[in-house]
PDB file of C-alpha atoms in Angstrom:
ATOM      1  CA  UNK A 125      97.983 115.669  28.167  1.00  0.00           C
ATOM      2  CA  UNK A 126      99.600 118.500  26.788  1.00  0.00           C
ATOM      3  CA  UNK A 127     103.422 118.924  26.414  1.00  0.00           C
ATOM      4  CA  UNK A 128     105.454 121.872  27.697  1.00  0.00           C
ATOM      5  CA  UNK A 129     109.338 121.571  27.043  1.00  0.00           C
ATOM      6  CA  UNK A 130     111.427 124.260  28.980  1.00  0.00           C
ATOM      7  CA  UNK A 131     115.314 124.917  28.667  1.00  0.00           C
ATOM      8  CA  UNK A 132     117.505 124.877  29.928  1.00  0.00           C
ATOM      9  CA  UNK A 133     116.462 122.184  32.624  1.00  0.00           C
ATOM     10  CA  UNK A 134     120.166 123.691  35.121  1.00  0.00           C
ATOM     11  CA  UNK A 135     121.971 126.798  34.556  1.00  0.00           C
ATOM     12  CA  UNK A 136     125.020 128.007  36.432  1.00  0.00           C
ATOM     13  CA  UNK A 137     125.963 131.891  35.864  1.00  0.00           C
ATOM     14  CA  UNK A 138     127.968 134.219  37.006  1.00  0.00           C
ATOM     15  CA  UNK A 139     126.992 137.281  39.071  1.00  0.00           C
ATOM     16  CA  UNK A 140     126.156 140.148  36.602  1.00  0.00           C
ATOM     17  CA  UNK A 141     125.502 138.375  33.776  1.00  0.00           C
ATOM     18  CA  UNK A 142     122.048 137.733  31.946  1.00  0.00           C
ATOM     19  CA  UNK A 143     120.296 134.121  31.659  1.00  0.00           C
ATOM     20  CA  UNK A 144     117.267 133.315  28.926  1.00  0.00           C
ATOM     21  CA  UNK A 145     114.612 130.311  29.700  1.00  0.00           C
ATOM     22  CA  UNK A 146     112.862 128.833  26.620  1.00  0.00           C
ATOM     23  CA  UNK A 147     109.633 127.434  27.107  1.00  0.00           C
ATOM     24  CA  UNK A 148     107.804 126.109  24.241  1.00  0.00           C
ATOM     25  CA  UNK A 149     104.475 124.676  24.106  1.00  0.00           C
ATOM     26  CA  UNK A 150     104.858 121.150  21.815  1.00  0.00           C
ATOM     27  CA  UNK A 151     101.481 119.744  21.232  1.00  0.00           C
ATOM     28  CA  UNK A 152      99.148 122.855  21.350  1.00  0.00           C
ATOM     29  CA  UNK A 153      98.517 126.918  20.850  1.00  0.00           C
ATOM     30  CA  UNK A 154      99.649 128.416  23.993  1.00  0.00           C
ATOM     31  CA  UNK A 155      97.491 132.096  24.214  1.00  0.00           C
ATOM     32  CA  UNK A 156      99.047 132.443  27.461  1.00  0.00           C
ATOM     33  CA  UNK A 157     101.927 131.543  29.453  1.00  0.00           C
ATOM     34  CA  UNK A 158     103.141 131.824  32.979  1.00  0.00           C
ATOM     35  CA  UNK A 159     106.321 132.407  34.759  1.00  0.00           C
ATOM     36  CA  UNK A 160     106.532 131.420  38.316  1.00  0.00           C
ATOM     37  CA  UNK A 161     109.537 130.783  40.363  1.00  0.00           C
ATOM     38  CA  UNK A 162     109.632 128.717  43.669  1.00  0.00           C
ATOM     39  CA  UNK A 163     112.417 128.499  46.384  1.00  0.00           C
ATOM     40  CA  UNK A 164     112.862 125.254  48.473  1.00  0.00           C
ATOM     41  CA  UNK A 165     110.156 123.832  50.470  1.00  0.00           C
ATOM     42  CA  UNK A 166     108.113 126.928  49.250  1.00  0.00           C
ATOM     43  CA  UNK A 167     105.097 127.606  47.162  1.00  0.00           C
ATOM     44  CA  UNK A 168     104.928 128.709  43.905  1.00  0.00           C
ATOM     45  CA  UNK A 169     105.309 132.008  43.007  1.00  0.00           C
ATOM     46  CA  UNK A 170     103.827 133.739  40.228  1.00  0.00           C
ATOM     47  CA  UNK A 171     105.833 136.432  38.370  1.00  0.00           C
ATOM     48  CA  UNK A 172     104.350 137.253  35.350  1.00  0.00           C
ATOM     49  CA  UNK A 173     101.575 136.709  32.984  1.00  0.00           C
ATOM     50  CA  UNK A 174     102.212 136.725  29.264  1.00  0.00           C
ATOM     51  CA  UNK A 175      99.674 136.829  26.209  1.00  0.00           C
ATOM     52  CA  UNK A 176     100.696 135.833  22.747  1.00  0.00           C
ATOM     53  CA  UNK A 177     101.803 139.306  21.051  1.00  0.00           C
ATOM     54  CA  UNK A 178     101.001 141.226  24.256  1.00  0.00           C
ATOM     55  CA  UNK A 179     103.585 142.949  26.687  1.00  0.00           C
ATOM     56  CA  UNK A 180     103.807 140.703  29.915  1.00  0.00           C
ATOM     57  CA  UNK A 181     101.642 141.752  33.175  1.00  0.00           C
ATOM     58  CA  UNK A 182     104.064 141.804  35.964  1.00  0.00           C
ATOM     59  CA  UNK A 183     102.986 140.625  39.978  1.00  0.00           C
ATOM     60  CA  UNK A 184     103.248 143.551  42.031  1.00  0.00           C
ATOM     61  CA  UNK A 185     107.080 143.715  43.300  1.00  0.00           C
ATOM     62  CA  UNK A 186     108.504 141.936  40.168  1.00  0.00           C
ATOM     63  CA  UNK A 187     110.681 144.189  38.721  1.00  0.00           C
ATOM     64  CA  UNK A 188     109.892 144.259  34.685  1.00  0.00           C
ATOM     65  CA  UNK A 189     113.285 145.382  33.448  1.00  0.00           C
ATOM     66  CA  UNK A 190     114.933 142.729  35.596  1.00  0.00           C
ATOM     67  CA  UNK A 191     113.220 139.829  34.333  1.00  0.00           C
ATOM     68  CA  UNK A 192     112.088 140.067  30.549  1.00  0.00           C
ATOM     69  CA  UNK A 193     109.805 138.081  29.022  1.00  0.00           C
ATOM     70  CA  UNK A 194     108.643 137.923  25.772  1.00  0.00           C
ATOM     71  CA  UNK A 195     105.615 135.786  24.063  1.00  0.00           C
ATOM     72  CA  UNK A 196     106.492 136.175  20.338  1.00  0.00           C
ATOM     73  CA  UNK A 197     104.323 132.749  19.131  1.00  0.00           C
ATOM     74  CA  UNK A 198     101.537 130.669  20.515  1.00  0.00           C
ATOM     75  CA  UNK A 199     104.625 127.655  20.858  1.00  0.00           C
ATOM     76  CA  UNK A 200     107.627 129.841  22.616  1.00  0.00           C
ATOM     77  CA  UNK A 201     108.045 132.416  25.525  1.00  0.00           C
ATOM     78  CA  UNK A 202     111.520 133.468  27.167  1.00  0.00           C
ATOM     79  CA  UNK A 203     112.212 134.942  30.176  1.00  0.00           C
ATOM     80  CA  UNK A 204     115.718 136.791  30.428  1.00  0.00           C
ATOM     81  CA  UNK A 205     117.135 136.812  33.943  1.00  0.00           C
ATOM     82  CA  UNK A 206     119.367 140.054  33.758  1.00  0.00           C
ATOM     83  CA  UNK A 207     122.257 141.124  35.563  1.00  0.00           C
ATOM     84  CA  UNK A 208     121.453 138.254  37.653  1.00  0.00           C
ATOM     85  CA  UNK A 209     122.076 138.382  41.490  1.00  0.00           C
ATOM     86  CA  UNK A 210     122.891 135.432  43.729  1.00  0.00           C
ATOM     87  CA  UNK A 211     119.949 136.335  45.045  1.00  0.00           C
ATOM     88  CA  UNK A 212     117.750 135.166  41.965  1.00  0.00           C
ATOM     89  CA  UNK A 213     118.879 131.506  41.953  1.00  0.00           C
ATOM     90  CA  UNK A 214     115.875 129.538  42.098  1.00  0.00           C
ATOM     91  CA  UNK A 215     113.535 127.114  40.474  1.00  0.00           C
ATOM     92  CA  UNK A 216     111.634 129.178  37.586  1.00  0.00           C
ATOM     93  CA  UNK A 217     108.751 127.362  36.034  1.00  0.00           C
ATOM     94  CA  UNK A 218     106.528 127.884  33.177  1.00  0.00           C
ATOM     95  CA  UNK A 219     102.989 127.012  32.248  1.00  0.00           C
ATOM     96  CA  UNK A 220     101.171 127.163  29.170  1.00  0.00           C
ATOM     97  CA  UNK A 221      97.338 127.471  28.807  1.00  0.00           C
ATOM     98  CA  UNK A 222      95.298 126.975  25.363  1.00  0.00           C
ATOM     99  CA  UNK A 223      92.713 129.809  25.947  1.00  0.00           C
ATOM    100  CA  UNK A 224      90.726 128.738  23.164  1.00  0.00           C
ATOM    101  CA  UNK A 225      89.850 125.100  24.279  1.00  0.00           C
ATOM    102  CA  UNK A 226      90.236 125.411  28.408  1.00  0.00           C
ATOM    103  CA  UNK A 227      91.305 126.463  31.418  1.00  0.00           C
ATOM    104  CA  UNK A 228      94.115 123.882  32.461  1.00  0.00           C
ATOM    105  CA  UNK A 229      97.291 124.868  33.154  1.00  0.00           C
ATOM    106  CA  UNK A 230     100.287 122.601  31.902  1.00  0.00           C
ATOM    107  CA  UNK A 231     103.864 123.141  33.239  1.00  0.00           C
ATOM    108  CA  UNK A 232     107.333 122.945  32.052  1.00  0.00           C
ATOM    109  CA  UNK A 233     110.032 120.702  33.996  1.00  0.00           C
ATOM    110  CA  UNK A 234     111.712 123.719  35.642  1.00  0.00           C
ATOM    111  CA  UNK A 235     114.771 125.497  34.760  1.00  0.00           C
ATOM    112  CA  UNK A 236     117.244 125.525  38.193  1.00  0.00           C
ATOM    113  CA  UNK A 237     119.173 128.727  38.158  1.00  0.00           C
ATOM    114  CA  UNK A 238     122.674 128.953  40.144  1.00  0.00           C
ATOM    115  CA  UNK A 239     123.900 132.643  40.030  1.00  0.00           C
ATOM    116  CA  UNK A 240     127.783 132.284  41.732  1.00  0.00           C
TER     117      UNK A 240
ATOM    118  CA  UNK B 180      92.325 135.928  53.769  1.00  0.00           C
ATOM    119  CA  UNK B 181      94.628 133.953  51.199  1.00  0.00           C
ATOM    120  CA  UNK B 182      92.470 133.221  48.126  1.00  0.00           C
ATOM    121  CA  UNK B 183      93.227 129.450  48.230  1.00  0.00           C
ATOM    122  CA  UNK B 184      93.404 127.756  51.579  1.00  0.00           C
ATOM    123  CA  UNK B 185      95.552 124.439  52.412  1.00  0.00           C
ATOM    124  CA  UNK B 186      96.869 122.467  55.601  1.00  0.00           C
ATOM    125  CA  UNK B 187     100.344 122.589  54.720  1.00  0.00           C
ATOM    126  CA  UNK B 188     100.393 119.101  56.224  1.00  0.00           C
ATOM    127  CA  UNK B 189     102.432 116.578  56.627  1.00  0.00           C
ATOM    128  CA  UNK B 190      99.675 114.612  56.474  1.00  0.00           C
ATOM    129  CA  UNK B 191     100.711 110.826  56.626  1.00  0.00           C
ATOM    130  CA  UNK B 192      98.664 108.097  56.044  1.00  0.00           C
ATOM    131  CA  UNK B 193      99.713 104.447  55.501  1.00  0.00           C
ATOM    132  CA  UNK B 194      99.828 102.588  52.190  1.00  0.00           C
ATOM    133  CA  UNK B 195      96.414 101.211  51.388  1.00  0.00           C
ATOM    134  CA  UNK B 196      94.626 103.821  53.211  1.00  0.00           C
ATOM    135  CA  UNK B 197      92.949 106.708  51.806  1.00  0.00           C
ATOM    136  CA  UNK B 198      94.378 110.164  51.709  1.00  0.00           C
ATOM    137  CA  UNK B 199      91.684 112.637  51.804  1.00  0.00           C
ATOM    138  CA  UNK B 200      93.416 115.959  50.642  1.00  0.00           C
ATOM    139  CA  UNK B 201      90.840 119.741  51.407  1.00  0.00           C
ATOM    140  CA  UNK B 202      91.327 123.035  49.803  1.00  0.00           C
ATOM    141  CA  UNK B 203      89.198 125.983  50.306  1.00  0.00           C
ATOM    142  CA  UNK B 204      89.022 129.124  48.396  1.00  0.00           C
ATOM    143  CA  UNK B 205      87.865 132.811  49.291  1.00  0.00           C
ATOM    144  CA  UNK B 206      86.111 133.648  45.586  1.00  0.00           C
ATOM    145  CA  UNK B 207      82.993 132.895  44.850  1.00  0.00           C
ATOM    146  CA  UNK B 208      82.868 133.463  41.271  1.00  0.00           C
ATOM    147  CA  UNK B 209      85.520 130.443  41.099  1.00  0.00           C
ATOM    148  CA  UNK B 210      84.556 128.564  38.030  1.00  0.00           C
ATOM    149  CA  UNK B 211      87.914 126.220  37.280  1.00  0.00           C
ATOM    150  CA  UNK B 212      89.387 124.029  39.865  1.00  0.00           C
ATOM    151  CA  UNK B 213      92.470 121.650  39.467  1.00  0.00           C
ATOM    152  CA  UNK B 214      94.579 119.299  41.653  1.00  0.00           C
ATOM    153  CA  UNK B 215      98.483 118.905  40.584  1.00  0.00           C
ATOM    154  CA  UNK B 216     100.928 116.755  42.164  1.00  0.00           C
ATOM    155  CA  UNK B 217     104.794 118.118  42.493  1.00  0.00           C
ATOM    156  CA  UNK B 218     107.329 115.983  43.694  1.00  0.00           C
ATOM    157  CA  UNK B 219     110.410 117.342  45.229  1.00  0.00           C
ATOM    158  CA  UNK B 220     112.368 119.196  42.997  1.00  0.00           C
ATOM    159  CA  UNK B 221     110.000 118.478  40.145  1.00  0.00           C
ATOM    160  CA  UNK B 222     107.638 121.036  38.334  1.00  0.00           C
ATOM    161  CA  UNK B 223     103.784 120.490  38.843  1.00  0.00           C
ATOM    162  CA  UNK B 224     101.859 117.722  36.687  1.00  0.00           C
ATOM    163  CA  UNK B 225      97.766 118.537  36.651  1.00  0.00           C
ATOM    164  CA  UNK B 226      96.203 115.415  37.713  1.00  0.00           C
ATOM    165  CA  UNK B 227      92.408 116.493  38.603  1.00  0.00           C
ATOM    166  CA  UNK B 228      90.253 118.991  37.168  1.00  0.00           C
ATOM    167  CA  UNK B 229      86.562 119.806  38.442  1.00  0.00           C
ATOM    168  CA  UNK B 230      83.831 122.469  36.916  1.00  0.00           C
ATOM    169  CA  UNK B 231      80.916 121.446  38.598  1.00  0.00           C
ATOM    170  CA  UNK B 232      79.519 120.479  42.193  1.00  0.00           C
ATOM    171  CA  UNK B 233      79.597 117.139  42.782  1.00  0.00           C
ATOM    172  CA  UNK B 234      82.217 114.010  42.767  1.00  0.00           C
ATOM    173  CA  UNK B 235      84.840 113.307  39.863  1.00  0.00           C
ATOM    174  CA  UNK B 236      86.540 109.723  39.535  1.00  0.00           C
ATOM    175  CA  UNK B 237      89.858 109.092  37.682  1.00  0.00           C
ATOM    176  CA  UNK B 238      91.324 105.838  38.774  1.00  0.00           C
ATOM    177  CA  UNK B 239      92.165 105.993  42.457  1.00  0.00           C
ATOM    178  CA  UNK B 240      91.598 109.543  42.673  1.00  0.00           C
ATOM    179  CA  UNK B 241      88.603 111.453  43.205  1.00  0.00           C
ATOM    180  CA  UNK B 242      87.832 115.210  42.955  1.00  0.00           C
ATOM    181  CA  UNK B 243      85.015 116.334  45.228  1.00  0.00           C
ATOM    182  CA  UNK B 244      83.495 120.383  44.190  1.00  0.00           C
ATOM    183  CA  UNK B 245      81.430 122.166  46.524  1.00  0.00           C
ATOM    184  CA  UNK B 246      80.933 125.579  45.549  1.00  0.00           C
ATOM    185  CA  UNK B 247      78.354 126.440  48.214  1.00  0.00           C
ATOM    186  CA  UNK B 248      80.962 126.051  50.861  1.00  0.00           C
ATOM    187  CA  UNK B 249      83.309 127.198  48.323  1.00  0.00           C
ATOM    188  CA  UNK B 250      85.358 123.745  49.320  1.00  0.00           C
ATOM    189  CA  UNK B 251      87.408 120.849  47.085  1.00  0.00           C
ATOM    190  CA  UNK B 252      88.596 118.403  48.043  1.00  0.00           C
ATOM    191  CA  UNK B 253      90.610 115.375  46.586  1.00  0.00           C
ATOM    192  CA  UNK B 254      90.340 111.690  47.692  1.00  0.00           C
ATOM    193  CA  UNK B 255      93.401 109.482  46.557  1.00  0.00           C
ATOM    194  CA  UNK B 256      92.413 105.498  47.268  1.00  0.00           C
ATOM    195  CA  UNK B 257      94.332 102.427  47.769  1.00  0.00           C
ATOM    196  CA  UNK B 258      97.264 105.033  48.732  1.00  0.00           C
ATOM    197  CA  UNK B 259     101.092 104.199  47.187  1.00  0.00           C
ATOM    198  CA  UNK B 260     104.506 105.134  48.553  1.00  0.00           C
ATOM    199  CA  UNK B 261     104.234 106.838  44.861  1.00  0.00           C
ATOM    200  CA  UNK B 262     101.911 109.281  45.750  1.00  0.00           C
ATOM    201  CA  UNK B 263     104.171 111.191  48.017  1.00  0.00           C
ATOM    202  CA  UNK B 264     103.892 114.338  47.059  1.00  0.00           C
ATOM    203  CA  UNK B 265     102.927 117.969  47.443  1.00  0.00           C
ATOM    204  CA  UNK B 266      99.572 118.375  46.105  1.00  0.00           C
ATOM    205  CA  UNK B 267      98.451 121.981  45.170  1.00  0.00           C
ATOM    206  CA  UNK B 268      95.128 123.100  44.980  1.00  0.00           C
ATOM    207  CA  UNK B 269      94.553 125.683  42.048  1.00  0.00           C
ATOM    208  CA  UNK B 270      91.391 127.420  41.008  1.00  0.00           C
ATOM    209  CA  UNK B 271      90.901 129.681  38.222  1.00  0.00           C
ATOM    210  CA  UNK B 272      88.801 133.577  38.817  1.00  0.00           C
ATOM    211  CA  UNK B 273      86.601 134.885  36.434  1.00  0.00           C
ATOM    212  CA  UNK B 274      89.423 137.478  35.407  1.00  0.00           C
ATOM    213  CA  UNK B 275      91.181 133.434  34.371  1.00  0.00           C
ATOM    214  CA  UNK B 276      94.040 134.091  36.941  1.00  0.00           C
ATOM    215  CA  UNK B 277      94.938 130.745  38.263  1.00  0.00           C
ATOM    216  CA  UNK B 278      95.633 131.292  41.972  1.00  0.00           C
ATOM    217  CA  UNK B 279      97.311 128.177  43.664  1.00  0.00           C
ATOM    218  CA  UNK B 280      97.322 127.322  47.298  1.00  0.00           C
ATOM    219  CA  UNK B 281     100.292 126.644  49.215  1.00  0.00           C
ATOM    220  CA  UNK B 282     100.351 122.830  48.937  1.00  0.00           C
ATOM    221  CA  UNK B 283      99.794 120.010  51.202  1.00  0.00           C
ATOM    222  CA  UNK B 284     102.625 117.699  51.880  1.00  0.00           C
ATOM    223  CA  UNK B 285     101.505 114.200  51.409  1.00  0.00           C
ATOM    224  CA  UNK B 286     103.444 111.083  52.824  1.00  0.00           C
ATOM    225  CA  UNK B 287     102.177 107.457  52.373  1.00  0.00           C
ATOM    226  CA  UNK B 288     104.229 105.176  54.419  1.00  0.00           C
ATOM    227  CA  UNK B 289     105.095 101.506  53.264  1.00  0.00           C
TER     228      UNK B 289
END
């Protein structure tokens, strides 16, 4: 199956600061990517939707200027955590999808964000 | 209505038996359906996808589509202490959103 590397895999940061995730699709074109972000014990949550060369469509109550992303290639998309909150620790996940060829989703490993 | 429906389980069943995971889903226009299996603290890994109506076999799993009774379903034979897992349902709109269901909590005991 396909290959989606994320990174970095555990991140501790202080309050204030800003975080980036990589996620980087190895093994195919990725026309779209997904962030999602899941607390313990909960279901996935998606945040944003992101098309290669496209600004990102935001879920309703995700604030855009809090969490940037940006889909530069068909291999890489980062999200920037900003002025992070201890509030926004949790498990943020990607996916990739090759629009051209089908309709599965593949996802990255996680990234587990700590905001002290 | 949520758009994809799960019992949130537990469901336990013991090893060798056969799990029998459902999933229901509110759009009709569904075309795409998957299964993925996330283990605690792990990110989700696709193990089942299903287009059409009807009964897919992959090994010890099978994928069951009915789109009448907009229902699927996933079978998981000769169960392991492995398979313990959340299992998410996900199916895919005609707009391509992917919308996932909550997840049902799968325990398989030795």
């Amino acid at each position: 199956g396909a290959v989606v590397s994320q990174h970095p895999s555990r991140v501790i940061c202080k309050s204030g600061t800003s975080v980036k995730i990589e996620c980087r699709s190895l093994d195919f074109q990725a026309t779209t990517m997904f962030w999602y972000r899941q607390f313990p014990k909960k279901s996935l949550m998606l945040m944003a939707t992101s098309n290669e060369g496209s600004k990102a469509t935001y879920e309703q109550g995700v604030e855009k200027d809090k969490f940037l992303i940006n889909h530069a290639s068909l291999t890489l998309s980062t999200l920037t955590v900003t002025s992070a909150h201890p509030e926004d620790s949790s498990f943020y996940i990607c996916s990739a999808r090759d629009g051209f060829s089908s309709y599965e989703q593949y996802f990255g490993p996680g990234t587990r964000l700590t905001v002290t | 209505q949520k758009e994809v429906e799960q019992n949130s389980g537990p469901l336990s069943v013991p090893e060798g038996a056969i799990a029998s995971l459902n999933c229901t889903y509110s759009d009709r226009g569904s075309q795409s359906f998957f299964w993925y299996r996330q283990y605690s603290g792990k990110s989700p890994e696709l193990i089942m996808s299903i287009y059409s109506n009807g009964d897919k076999e992959d090994g010890r799993f099978t994928a069951q589509l009915n789109k009448a009774s907009q229902y699927v379903s996933l079978l998981i034979r000769d169960s392991q202490p492995s398979d313990s897992a959340t299992y998410l349902c996900a199916v895919t709109q005609l707009n391509n959103d992917m919308r996932f269901g909550a997840g049902t909590r799968l325990t398989v005991k030795p």
